[in-house]
């Protein structure tokens, strides 16, 4: 019989999803998205989640099917989702439909204030199923999203 209670009590990890073009953070339109890279974002999320005792599984992809498959595989294996869907926010009914499958809380994140940009960015297929949306706080929005998600999970 194992006496290591921490391993048995460890919560399921948080799934961090980043959609198309977010692999170009730090290079792509720094005046809009800042100078930090996706690696910086992942490190920030991992640090913030670790403070609350959570691990992180991170995925960035430019291929919608890869994102959908990862969400399907996450059912029963994660505590919640932090997602920056990128352009799929405004275009993907398939992403909306997949995100309900894991049956966990979701927090949607956008680095820029999408409501202050082009009109097509004001519609989200993710927002109706998200517990919250954080936009316009730069990369720090990911930290806010993790903290809110931890509260929702707890």
C-alpha positions as a LaTeX table, in Angstrom:
\begin{tabular}{lrrr}
\hline
Residue & $x$ (\AA) & $y$ (\AA) & $z$ (\AA) \\
\hline
Unk1 & 0.00 & 0.00 & 0.00 \\
Unk2 & 1.37 & 3.38 & $-1.05$ \\
Unk3 & 1.67 & 6.13 & 1.53 \\
Unk4 & 2.18 & 8.88 & $-1.05$ \\
Unk5 & $-1.08$ & 10.80 & $-0.69$ \\
Unk6 & 0.02 & 13.74 & $-2.87$ \\
Unk7 & 0.13 & 11.58 & $-6.01$ \\
Unk8 & $-3.34$ & 10.20 & $-5.34$ \\
Unk9 & $-4.79$ & 13.63 & $-4.57$ \\
Unk10 & $-3.18$ & 15.49 & $-7.47$ \\
Unk11 & $-5.83$ & 17.15 & $-9.62$ \\
Unk12 & $-6.08$ & 16.44 & $-13.31$ \\
Unk13 & $-4.04$ & 18.91 & $-15.37$ \\
Unk14 & $-5.28$ & 22.04 & $-17.08$ \\
Unk15 & $-5.33$ & 21.92 & $-20.87$ \\
Unk16 & $-3.83$ & 25.01 & $-22.49$ \\
Unk17 & $-4.86$ & 25.37 & $-26.13$ \\
Unk18 & $-3.55$ & 27.95 & $-28.58$ \\
Unk19 & $-4.85$ & 28.17 & $-32.12$ \\
Unk20 & $-3.48$ & 29.33 & $-35.44$ \\
Unk21 & $-0.61$ & 31.78 & $-35.70$ \\
Unk22 & $-0.01$ & 31.92 & $-31.96$ \\
Unk23 & 3.26 & 30.07 & $-32.55$ \\
Unk24 & 4.40 & 33.39 & $-34.04$ \\
Unk25 & 4.00 & 35.37 & $-30.81$ \\
Unk26 & 6.94 & 37.70 & $-30.28$ \\
Unk27 & 7.35 & 38.10 & $-34.03$ \\
Unk28 & 3.85 & 38.67 & $-35.41$ \\
Unk29 & 2.51 & 42.21 & $-34.98$ \\
Unk30 & 4.30 & 43.00 & $-31.71$ \\
Unk31 & 2.36 & 46.27 & $-31.54$ \\
Unk32 & $-0.81$ & 44.17 & $-31.12$ \\
Unk33 & 0.42 & 40.97 & $-29.45$ \\
Unk34 & 3.56 & 42.11 & $-27.59$ \\
Unk35 & 7.09 & 40.76 & $-27.65$ \\
Unk36 & 6.70 & 37.64 & $-25.51$ \\
Unk37 & 6.79 & 34.27 & $-27.23$ \\
Unk38 & 4.52 & 31.26 & $-26.99$ \\
Unk39 & 7.18 & 29.59 & $-24.83$ \\
Unk40 & 6.87 & 32.56 & $-22.46$ \\
Unk41 & 3.09 & 32.08 & $-22.37$ \\
Unk42 & 3.39 & 28.37 & $-21.62$ \\
Unk43 & 5.92 & 29.06 & $-18.86$ \\
Unk44 & 3.60 & 31.68 & $-17.32$ \\
Unk45 & 0.66 & 29.27 & $-17.39$ \\
Unk46 & 2.74 & 26.45 & $-15.91$ \\
Unk47 & 3.98 & 28.68 & $-13.06$ \\
Unk48 & 0.50 & 29.99 & $-12.30$ \\
Unk49 & $-1.08$ & 26.53 & $-12.41$ \\
Unk50 & 1.70 & 25.03 & $-10.26$ \\
Unk51 & 0.98 & 27.61 & $-7.53$ \\
Unk52 & $-2.46$ & 26.00 & $-7.23$ \\
Unk53 & $-1.18$ & 22.43 & $-7.50$ \\
Unk54 & $-2.10$ & 21.84 & $-11.16$ \\
Unk55 & $-0.03$ & 20.58 & $-14.02$ \\
Unk56 & $-0.49$ & 21.79 & $-17.59$ \\
Unk57 & $-0.80$ & 20.07 & $-20.93$ \\
Unk58 & $-0.08$ & 22.61 & $-23.67$ \\
Unk59 & $-0.86$ & 22.44 & $-27.37$ \\
Unk60 & $-0.54$ & 25.00 & $-30.14$ \\
Unk61 & $-1.56$ & 24.04 & $-33.63$ \\
Unk62 & $-2.36$ & 25.66 & $-36.93$ \\
Unk63 & $-4.46$ & 22.64 & $-37.93$ \\
Unk64 & $-8.04$ & 22.59 & $-36.74$ \\
Unk65 & $-8.36$ & 18.79 & $-36.87$ \\
Unk66 & $-5.35$ & 18.43 & $-34.56$ \\
Unk67 & $-7.02$ & 20.80 & $-32.08$ \\
Unk68 & $-10.32$ & 18.89 & $-32.26$ \\
Unk69 & $-8.59$ & 15.52 & $-31.76$ \\
Unk70 & $-6.74$ & 16.88 & $-28.70$ \\
Unk71 & $-10.01$ & 18.12 & $-27.19$ \\
Unk72 & $-11.68$ & 14.76 & $-27.80$ \\
Unk73 & $-8.76$ & 12.92 & $-26.18$ \\
Unk74 & $-8.92$ & 15.23 & $-23.14$ \\
Unk75 & $-12.32$ & 13.97 & $-21.97$ \\
Unk76 & $-11.84$ & 12.52 & $-18.49$ \\
Unk77 & $-8.17$ & 13.49 & $-18.43$ \\
Unk78 & $-8.23$ & 17.22 & $-17.58$ \\
Unk79 & $-9.71$ & 19.58 & $-14.99$ \\
Unk80 & $-10.41$ & 22.50 & $-17.29$ \\
Unk81 & $-9.38$ & 24.35 & $-20.43$ \\
Unk82 & $-7.73$ & 27.69 & $-21.07$ \\
Unk83 & $-8.03$ & 28.44 & $-24.77$ \\
Unk84 & $-6.94$ & 31.16 & $-27.12$ \\
Unk85 & $-8.63$ & 29.91 & $-30.28$ \\
Unk86 & $-7.05$ & 32.61 & $-32.45$ \\
Unk87 & $-9.00$ & 33.12 & $-35.68$ \\
Unk88 & $-11.07$ & 29.97 & $-35.02$ \\
Unk89 & $-12.86$ & 32.04 & $-32.39$ \\
Unk90 & $-14.78$ & 33.74 & $-35.17$ \\
Unk91 & $-15.14$ & 30.91 & $-37.66$ \\
Unk92 & $-15.33$ & 27.45 & $-36.12$ \\
Unk93 & $-18.59$ & 25.80 & $-35.21$ \\
Unk94 & $-16.58$ & 22.55 & $-35.08$ \\
Unk95 & $-14.41$ & 23.97 & $-32.29$ \\
Unk96 & $-17.51$ & 25.06 & $-30.37$ \\
Unk97 & $-18.99$ & 21.57 & $-30.71$ \\
Unk98 & $-15.75$ & 19.85 & $-29.63$ \\
Unk99 & $-15.26$ & 22.04 & $-26.56$ \\
Unk100 & $-18.45$ & 20.74 & $-24.92$ \\
Unk101 & $-17.18$ & 17.14 & $-25.11$ \\
Unk102 & $-14.76$ & 17.19 & $-22.14$ \\
Unk103 & $-17.49$ & 18.63 & $-19.87$ \\
Unk104 & $-15.08$ & 20.86 & $-17.93$ \\
Unk105 & $-14.92$ & 24.62 & $-17.33$ \\
Unk106 & $-13.43$ & 26.70 & $-20.14$ \\
Unk107 & $-11.90$ & 30.16 & $-20.02$ \\
Unk108 & $-11.40$ & 31.91 & $-23.36$ \\
Unk109 & $-8.39$ & 34.24 & $-23.68$ \\
Unk110 & $-7.42$ & 36.86 & $-26.23$ \\
Unk111 & $-4.21$ & 38.85 & $-25.99$ \\
Unk112 & $-5.66$ & 41.87 & $-27.76$ \\
Unk113 & $-9.00$ & 43.52 & $-27.11$ \\
Unk114 & $-10.90$ & 41.83 & $-29.92$ \\
Unk115 & $-13.86$ & 44.18 & $-29.36$ \\
Unk116 & $-11.74$ & 47.20 & $-30.27$ \\
Unk117 & $-10.54$ & 45.67 & $-33.54$ \\
Unk118 & $-12.23$ & 44.69 & $-36.81$ \\
Unk119 & $-15.95$ & 44.01 & $-36.54$ \\
Unk120 & $-15.60$ & 40.33 & $-37.52$ \\
Unk121 & $-13.55$ & 39.73 & $-34.36$ \\
Unk122 & $-16.49$ & 40.68 & $-32.13$ \\
Unk123 & $-18.26$ & 37.36 & $-32.63$ \\
Unk124 & $-17.05$ & 34.24 & $-30.83$ \\
Unk125 & $-18.26$ & 30.69 & $-31.26$ \\
Unk126 & $-16.44$ & 29.83 & $-28.00$ \\
Unk127 & $-17.83$ & 32.51 & $-25.67$ \\
Unk128 & $-21.31$ & 30.99 & $-25.30$ \\
Unk129 & $-19.83$ & 27.84 & $-23.76$ \\
Unk130 & $-17.02$ & 29.50 & $-21.81$ \\
Unk131 & $-17.28$ & 30.26 & $-18.11$ \\
Unk132 & $-15.48$ & 33.52 & $-18.82$ \\
Unk133 & $-13.66$ & 35.54 & $-21.46$ \\
Unk134 & $-10.52$ & 37.57 & $-20.86$ \\
Unk135 & $-9.44$ & 39.96 & $-23.61$ \\
Unk136 & $-7.10$ & 42.87 & $-23.98$ \\
Unk137 & $-4.71$ & 42.27 & $-21.08$ \\
Unk138 & $-1.86$ & 40.98 & $-23.20$ \\
Unk139 & $-0.14$ & 37.77 & $-22.23$ \\
Unk140 & $-1.08$ & 38.46 & $-18.60$ \\
Unk141 & $-4.61$ & 37.44 & $-19.57$ \\
Unk142 & $-3.44$ & 33.83 & $-19.52$ \\
Unk143 & $-2.48$ & 34.19 & $-15.86$ \\
Unk144 & $-5.91$ & 35.65 & $-15.09$ \\
Unk145 & $-7.54$ & 32.80 & $-17.00$ \\
Unk146 & $-5.69$ & 30.13 & $-15.04$ \\
Unk147 & $-6.51$ & 31.78 & $-11.72$ \\
Unk148 & $-10.21$ & 31.97 & $-12.64$ \\
Unk149 & $-10.23$ & 28.40 & $-13.92$ \\
Unk150 & $-8.66$ & 27.13 & $-10.69$ \\
Unk151 & $-11.41$ & 28.91 & $-8.75$ \\
Unk152 & $-14.08$ & 27.32 & $-10.94$ \\
Unk153 & $-12.54$ & 23.85 & $-10.56$ \\
Unk154 & $-12.19$ & 24.20 & $-6.79$ \\
\hline
\end{tabular}
